[in-house]
């Protein structure tokens, strides 16, 4: 009922009387008042004037389906959205839905994550109504060894979207950190379920610091937000819609051509290439020059002795990248 009332006042550019809404929906005016009160508590600014009725002045920047779906301009990614005020991790929830057979393109969104995580199991804090945290269910017909390409696709999509909406020069630290002015603004985490020669599904998780004003002391030198960098607030739903649009466009290209048409753009955003780096993994730590990214999305590091190593995954730090490591 509340959603129907919201739809009515959204469609009207002027006041709508309580009597008119009551007749349209077949409920009492007292019930209308109750639902209006609930909408105001959610952040909708509604003007109520005696003998004139109700008028919607402003909608809150919520990531609910009713606020996001009207902005979505895709064929399948984000056409179905499952929203939570609070959940442990959107990746965990999306994985469960994927296991239950939900379609490719399902997006799980949460205003707040209590156990959000990044690569290597590191925690990723999501502040309510300040960040964007979502996960997408993808079902590409690819081999497991080609799955790292999805991270390249995601990073490119996020960079495109941030540059389009904010004009800030977002860059990518291989493989999955989006940074602005040397600090992390977005983290990407892809998790896969596969057989020996085929991927069952991939959960693509993205967390973006949008309107966060401050960070804990231990993160101030390495984390930032769009608000801090752009010195203004941004509409999260608009940004989310743009990310999903760019993701679908690049993902379709990836399924047809692999990284052939995407890699050069990814490289143009890279803050890792042609820099001295240190890469730590379970096999040990190596140092050298990040000289290339392969067609499969692997980082190539040239050691001081001239040997070149391909890195599938690992913790890569870039020398000279401001305060970010």
XYZ file of C-alpha atoms in Angstrom:
325
model
C 0.000 0.000 0.000
C 2.789 2.406 0.894
C 4.412 1.801 -2.505
C 1.130 2.515 -4.298
C 0.689 5.786 -2.401
C 4.251 6.775 -3.256
C 3.612 5.999 -6.918
C 0.557 8.284 -6.933
C 2.304 11.298 -5.406
C 5.385 10.732 -7.576
C 3.308 10.812 -10.750
C 1.570 14.043 -9.750
C 3.382 17.355 -10.132
C 0.916 19.031 -7.777
C -0.971 18.314 -4.579
C -3.076 15.164 -4.384
C -5.863 15.186 -1.830
C -6.155 12.504 0.805
C -9.712 11.911 -0.378
C -8.541 11.309 -3.943
C -5.880 8.821 -2.817
C -8.396 7.169 -0.489
C -10.919 6.623 -3.294
C -8.263 5.446 -5.721
C -6.886 2.790 -3.370
C -10.018 1.967 -1.389
C -8.534 2.708 2.025
C -9.356 5.188 4.780
C -7.813 8.651 4.988
C -6.437 7.635 8.375
C -4.549 4.812 6.659
C -3.254 7.284 4.062
C -1.954 9.554 6.834
C -0.241 6.593 8.512
C 1.578 5.589 5.322
C 2.569 9.195 4.599
C 4.111 9.344 8.055
C 6.078 6.153 7.312
C 7.334 7.594 4.009
C 8.516 10.742 5.776
C 10.407 8.585 8.268
C 12.170 6.914 5.319
C 13.387 10.313 4.163
C 10.766 11.383 1.631
C 10.034 15.102 1.964
C 6.267 15.434 1.618
C 4.382 18.682 2.020
C 0.932 18.325 3.614
C -1.479 21.261 3.332
C -5.001 21.345 4.705
C -7.700 21.179 1.993
C -5.007 20.664 -0.685
C -3.489 17.321 0.202
C 0.019 15.926 -0.227
C 2.876 16.863 -2.532
C 6.215 15.058 -2.907
C 9.025 17.613 -2.771
C 12.062 15.345 -2.720
C 12.926 11.653 -2.659
C 15.756 10.361 -0.459
C 18.877 8.920 -2.051
C 17.884 5.337 -1.334
C 18.992 2.289 -3.298
C 15.631 0.544 -3.065
C 14.220 -1.054 -6.226
C 11.507 1.612 -6.501
C 14.159 4.358 -6.549
C 16.773 2.590 -8.682
C 14.764 0.691 -11.315
C 13.375 3.814 -13.072
C 16.999 4.823 -13.777
C 18.186 1.431 -15.043
C 18.930 1.349 -18.778
C 20.049 -2.249 -19.247
C 18.627 -5.426 -20.738
C 19.375 -7.849 -17.916
C 21.875 -6.600 -15.319
C 19.948 -4.904 -12.541
C 16.514 -5.660 -13.945
C 15.930 -7.707 -10.803
C 17.091 -6.116 -7.547
C 16.975 -7.553 -4.044
C 17.478 -4.875 -1.394
C 18.474 -5.057 2.268
C 18.786 -2.324 4.869
C 21.417 -4.471 6.581
C 23.019 -7.778 5.648
C 26.273 -9.538 6.444
C 27.699 -9.436 2.907
C 26.054 -8.868 -0.466
C 28.418 -11.447 -1.967
C 27.253 -14.054 0.539
C 23.599 -13.323 -0.197
C 24.099 -13.249 -3.968
C 25.956 -16.564 -3.801
C 22.992 -18.147 -2.035
C 20.611 -16.864 -4.716
C 22.955 -18.122 -7.445
C 22.981 -21.568 -5.855
C 19.176 -21.482 -5.871
C 19.196 -20.872 -9.622
C 18.416 -17.174 -9.876
C 19.022 -15.664 -13.303
C 22.129 -13.890 -14.523
C 21.970 -10.170 -13.854
C 20.386 -10.356 -10.403
C 21.718 -7.511 -8.240
C 21.828 -7.659 -4.441
C 22.130 -4.271 -2.739
C 22.628 -3.426 0.937
C 22.690 -0.067 2.683
C 24.932 -1.563 5.336
C 27.152 -4.658 5.508
C 28.199 -6.109 8.843
C 30.731 -8.561 7.403
C 31.659 -7.058 4.056
C 35.025 -8.182 2.775
C 37.570 -7.440 0.111
C 40.362 -9.516 -1.359
C 42.361 -11.736 0.983
C 39.424 -11.640 3.417
C 40.063 -8.061 4.491
C 37.052 -6.261 6.010
C 35.253 -3.643 3.909
C 33.110 -1.272 5.936
C 29.922 0.084 4.368
C 28.346 3.094 6.048
C 24.568 3.323 5.758
C 23.359 5.690 3.016
C 26.900 6.897 2.331
C 28.284 4.091 0.166
C 27.211 1.728 -2.577
C 27.543 -1.991 -1.873
C 26.184 -4.446 -4.406
C 26.842 -7.850 -5.946
C 25.825 -9.196 -9.355
C 25.189 -12.810 -10.331
C 26.957 -13.604 -13.615
C 26.845 -16.878 -15.557
C 29.381 -16.576 -18.397
C 30.123 -19.586 -20.613
C 33.870 -19.455 -19.980
C 36.581 -21.682 -18.567
C 37.759 -21.071 -14.991
C 41.153 -19.841 -16.207
C 39.384 -17.002 -18.058
C 37.526 -15.809 -14.947
C 40.129 -13.136 -13.975
C 38.870 -11.239 -17.003
C 35.664 -10.466 -15.094
C 37.663 -8.389 -12.609
C 39.132 -6.431 -15.533
C 35.609 -5.859 -16.870
C 34.371 -4.638 -13.483
C 37.286 -2.294 -12.911
C 36.865 -0.773 -16.356
C 33.112 -0.352 -15.849
C 33.547 1.388 -12.495
C 36.243 3.722 -13.833
C 34.095 4.636 -16.822
C 31.089 5.318 -14.614
C 32.991 7.400 -12.064
C 34.601 9.497 -14.781
C 31.267 10.001 -16.555
C 29.309 11.021 -13.454
C 31.917 12.846 -11.378
C 34.640 13.901 -13.853
C 37.156 12.686 -11.250
C 40.152 10.823 -12.684
C 39.585 7.367 -11.289
C 42.368 4.849 -11.907
C 42.883 1.130 -11.309
C 45.539 -0.526 -9.212
C 45.736 -4.052 -10.609
C 43.705 -6.081 -10.229
C 40.718 -4.682 -8.374
C 41.210 -1.403 -6.500
C 39.826 1.815 -7.948
C 41.693 4.839 -6.659
C 41.562 8.616 -6.890
C 44.547 10.783 -6.003
C 46.426 7.814 -4.579
C 43.659 6.621 -2.257
C 41.179 3.772 -2.540
C 37.623 4.769 -3.391
C 36.282 1.400 -4.540
C 36.993 -2.266 -3.975
C 36.008 -5.167 -6.220
C 35.699 -8.807 -5.195
C 34.863 -11.622 -7.616
C 34.132 -15.126 -6.347
C 33.585 -18.147 -8.554
C 31.916 -21.536 -8.491
C 33.174 -23.862 -11.206
C 33.714 -27.380 -12.458
C 37.009 -28.526 -13.975
C 36.319 -26.941 -17.358
C 33.342 -24.615 -16.879
C 32.191 -21.765 -14.658
C 28.883 -22.298 -12.869
C 28.544 -18.694 -11.757
C 30.581 -15.679 -10.694
C 29.586 -13.280 -7.938
C 30.881 -9.808 -8.755
C 30.909 -7.566 -5.694
C 31.539 -3.813 -5.727
C 31.861 -1.357 -2.847
C 32.157 2.388 -3.550
C 32.760 5.128 -0.989
C 30.399 7.814 -2.250
C 29.344 10.392 0.344
C 31.523 9.310 3.258
C 32.858 12.407 5.031
C 35.435 10.831 7.307
C 37.320 7.603 7.904
C 38.833 5.950 10.989
C 42.334 7.154 11.793
C 43.942 3.970 10.476
C 42.293 4.453 7.042
C 42.624 8.208 6.515
C 45.856 7.910 4.546
C 44.692 5.093 2.282
C 40.921 5.556 1.762
C 38.831 8.320 0.252
C 35.345 9.003 -1.094
C 33.835 10.757 -4.077
C 32.536 13.457 -1.743
C 35.987 14.129 -0.313
C 37.624 14.229 -3.740
C 34.852 16.072 -5.579
C 33.931 18.355 -2.675
C 30.236 17.681 -3.226
C 27.682 14.953 -2.634
C 26.631 12.612 -5.417
C 23.351 10.778 -6.002
C 24.134 7.148 -5.312
C 21.245 5.773 -7.355
C 22.409 7.707 -10.436
C 25.946 6.408 -9.989
C 24.740 2.837 -9.433
C 22.632 2.942 -12.595
C 25.643 4.168 -14.590
C 27.922 1.436 -13.189
C 25.382 -1.267 -14.097
C 24.953 0.189 -17.593
C 28.700 0.228 -18.241
C 29.094 -3.232 -16.706
C 26.487 -4.771 -18.997
C 28.012 -3.147 -22.078
C 31.522 -4.382 -21.271
C 30.352 -7.798 -20.054
C 28.513 -8.476 -23.331
C 31.701 -7.567 -25.199
C 33.744 -9.847 -22.923
C 31.436 -12.817 -23.552
C 31.757 -12.333 -27.314
C 35.391 -11.241 -27.707
C 37.134 -11.835 -24.372
C 39.269 -8.876 -23.302
C 40.258 -8.016 -26.881
C 38.300 -4.744 -26.996
C 38.545 -3.917 -23.285
C 42.177 -4.379 -22.326
C 43.541 -1.173 -23.851
C 40.978 0.908 -21.987
C 41.803 -0.907 -18.751
C 45.501 -0.241 -19.333
C 44.775 3.450 -19.913
C 43.266 3.620 -16.413
C 46.089 1.614 -14.830
C 48.257 3.209 -12.152
C 50.261 -0.020 -11.922
C 51.790 -0.312 -15.392
C 55.316 1.016 -15.881
C 55.743 1.373 -12.133
C 57.989 -0.531 -9.771
C 55.831 -2.918 -7.776
C 55.985 -5.523 -5.068
C 53.690 -8.544 -5.382
C 53.044 -10.795 -2.388
C 51.295 -14.153 -2.682
C 51.295 -17.540 -0.988
C 54.309 -18.402 -3.161
C 56.343 -15.501 -1.794
C 57.144 -11.893 -2.672
C 58.697 -10.558 -5.855
C 59.715 -7.052 -6.929
C 60.145 -5.552 -10.354
C 58.630 -3.425 -13.090
C 54.954 -3.930 -13.973
C 55.449 -4.070 -17.731
C 52.217 -5.487 -19.153
C 48.782 -6.998 -18.609
C 48.060 -10.107 -20.673
C 45.011 -10.898 -22.764
C 43.790 -13.012 -19.854
C 44.121 -10.124 -17.386
C 47.327 -11.310 -15.689
C 49.963 -8.828 -14.534
C 53.440 -9.239 -16.025
C 56.326 -8.208 -13.756
C 59.861 -7.932 -15.111
C 62.354 -8.807 -12.381
C 65.694 -7.056 -12.025
C 67.411 -10.008 -13.727
C 65.212 -9.585 -16.803
C 62.960 -12.566 -16.097
C 59.238 -11.952 -16.576
C 56.635 -13.423 -14.230
C 52.885 -13.569 -14.757
C 50.815 -12.872 -11.652
C 47.344 -14.406 -11.456
C 46.459 -12.832 -8.111
C 48.167 -11.384 -5.093
C 48.660 -8.266 -3.020
C 50.385 -5.703 -5.248
C 51.814 -2.441 -3.913
C 52.985 0.333 -6.207
C 56.003 2.459 -5.402
C 55.400 6.193 -5.622
C 51.609 5.958 -5.607
C 51.059 8.746 -3.080
C 50.106 7.363 0.302
C 48.373 4.307 -1.167
C 50.171 0.961 -0.961
